[in-house]
Amino acid sequence: MDKRDFAFGKTNYILLAVGMAVVVIGFLLMGGAGSTEHAYNPDIFSARRIKVAPLVCLAGFVSMIYAVVRRPKED
């Protein structure tokens, strides 16, 4: 099989995998214990859940878009 038969190169797949891992890390940062009807948990409004985790997810999605748009180098 010739290299030109594939839409993506090896680097594209690596960048996609890294981007997906960053998105998963962002979703894990959003997780945690929530509030119930009987107990209020103020941790649901922590900076990690409200600011950091969405930015990490956004960075992951942007890197995945870049991995799809990036052209493999012609050798």
C-alpha positions as YAML, in Angstrom:
chain: A
units: angstrom
residues:
- id: 1
  name: MET
  ca: [0.00, 0.00, 0.00]
- id: 2
  name: ASP
  ca: [1.24, 3.44, -0.88]
- id: 3
  name: LYS
  ca: [1.39, 6.19, 1.74]
- id: 4
  name: ARG
  ca: [-0.89, 8.36, -0.39]
- id: 5
  name: ASP
  ca: [-3.79, 5.94, 0.15]
- id: 6
  name: PHE
  ca: [-4.28, 7.09, 3.76]
- id: 7
  name: ALA
  ca: [-6.05, 10.31, 4.67]
- id: 8
  name: PHE
  ca: [-3.95, 10.87, 7.77]
- id: 9
  name: GLY
  ca: [-0.30, 10.37, 8.53]
- id: 10
  name: LYS
  ca: [1.23, 8.88, 11.65]
- id: 11
  name: THR
  ca: [1.61, 12.33, 13.21]
- id: 12
  name: ASN
  ca: [-2.09, 13.07, 12.70]
- id: 13
  name: TYR
  ca: [-3.10, 9.94, 14.59]
- id: 14
  name: ILE
  ca: [-0.69, 10.76, 17.42]
- id: 15
  name: LEU
  ca: [-2.09, 14.29, 17.68]
- id: 16
  name: LEU
  ca: [-5.64, 12.91, 17.68]
- id: 17
  name: ALA
  ca: [-4.80, 10.51, 20.49]
- id: 18
  name: VAL
  ca: [-3.13, 13.24, 22.54]
- id: 19
  name: GLY
  ca: [-6.11, 15.55, 21.99]
- id: 20
  name: MET
  ca: [-8.54, 12.84, 23.06]
- id: 21
  name: ALA
  ca: [-6.48, 12.15, 26.18]
- id: 22
  name: VAL
  ca: [-6.57, 15.87, 27.06]
- id: 23
  name: VAL
  ca: [-10.36, 15.92, 26.63]
- id: 24
  name: VAL
  ca: [-10.71, 12.88, 28.91]
- id: 25
  name: ILE
  ca: [-8.49, 14.56, 31.52]
- id: 26
  name: GLY
  ca: [-10.70, 17.65, 31.32]
- id: 27
  name: PHE
  ca: [-13.83, 15.61, 31.93]
- id: 28
  name: LEU
  ca: [-12.16, 13.84, 34.85]
- id: 29
  name: LEU
  ca: [-11.30, 17.24, 36.34]
- id: 30
  name: MET
  ca: [-14.98, 18.18, 36.14]
- id: 31
  name: GLY
  ca: [-16.04, 15.12, 38.08]
- id: 32
  name: GLY
  ca: [-16.52, 14.77, 41.80]
- id: 33
  name: ALA
  ca: [-19.12, 14.58, 44.49]
- id: 34
  name: GLY
  ca: [-22.24, 16.65, 43.99]
- id: 35
  name: SER
  ca: [-24.85, 18.11, 46.25]
- id: 36
  name: THR
  ca: [-27.86, 16.14, 47.41]
- id: 37
  name: GLU
  ca: [-31.28, 17.22, 48.60]
- id: 38
  name: HIS
  ca: [-30.14, 17.08, 52.23]
- id: 39
  name: ALA
  ca: [-26.52, 18.25, 52.00]
- id: 40
  name: TYR
  ca: [-25.01, 21.15, 50.10]
- id: 41
  name: ASN
  ca: [-21.50, 20.68, 48.78]
- id: 42
  name: PRO
  ca: [-19.82, 24.03, 47.95]
- id: 43
  name: ASP
  ca: [-17.06, 22.17, 46.07]
- id: 44
  name: ILE
  ca: [-19.32, 21.98, 43.01]
- id: 45
  name: PHE
  ca: [-18.43, 25.62, 42.35]
- id: 46
  name: SER
  ca: [-14.66, 25.23, 42.70]
- id: 47
  name: ALA
  ca: [-12.35, 26.93, 40.21]
- id: 48
  name: ARG
  ca: [-11.13, 23.52, 39.03]
- id: 49
  name: ARG
  ca: [-14.63, 22.49, 37.92]
- id: 50
  name: ILE
  ca: [-15.85, 25.83, 36.63]
- id: 51
  name: LYS
  ca: [-12.75, 27.31, 34.94]
- id: 52
  name: VAL
  ca: [-9.85, 24.89, 34.59]
- id: 53
  name: ALA
  ca: [-11.62, 21.74, 33.39]
- id: 54
  name: PRO
  ca: [-13.59, 23.44, 30.57]
- id: 55
  name: LEU
  ca: [-10.43, 25.16, 29.35]
- id: 56
  name: VAL
  ca: [-8.58, 21.84, 29.34]
- id: 57
  name: CYS
  ca: [-11.43, 20.27, 27.33]
- id: 58
  name: LEU
  ca: [-11.42, 23.20, 24.91]
- id: 59
  name: ALA
  ca: [-7.67, 22.83, 24.40]
- id: 60
  name: GLY
  ca: [-8.16, 19.13, 23.70]
- id: 61
  name: PHE
  ca: [-10.90, 19.77, 21.14]
- id: 62
  name: VAL
  ca: [-8.84, 22.48, 19.42]
- id: 63
  name: SER
  ca: [-5.84, 20.15, 19.21]
- id: 64
  name: MET
  ca: [-8.05, 17.44, 17.72]
- id: 65
  name: ILE
  ca: [-9.35, 19.87, 15.10]
- id: 66
  name: TYR
  ca: [-5.76, 20.81, 14.29]
- id: 67
  name: ALA
  ca: [-4.86, 17.12, 13.95]
- id: 68
  name: VAL
  ca: [-7.67, 16.60, 11.44]
- id: 69
  name: VAL
  ca: [-6.87, 19.73, 9.42]
- id: 70
  name: ARG
  ca: [-3.08, 19.23, 9.40]
- id: 71
  name: ARG
  ca: [-1.68, 17.93, 6.15]
- id: 72
  name: PRO
  ca: [0.87, 15.14, 6.23]
- id: 73
  name: LYS
  ca: [4.26, 16.20, 4.88]
- id: 74
  name: GLU
  ca: [4.96, 15.05, 1.35]
- id: 75
  name: ASP
  ca: [8.24, 13.09, 1.14]
...
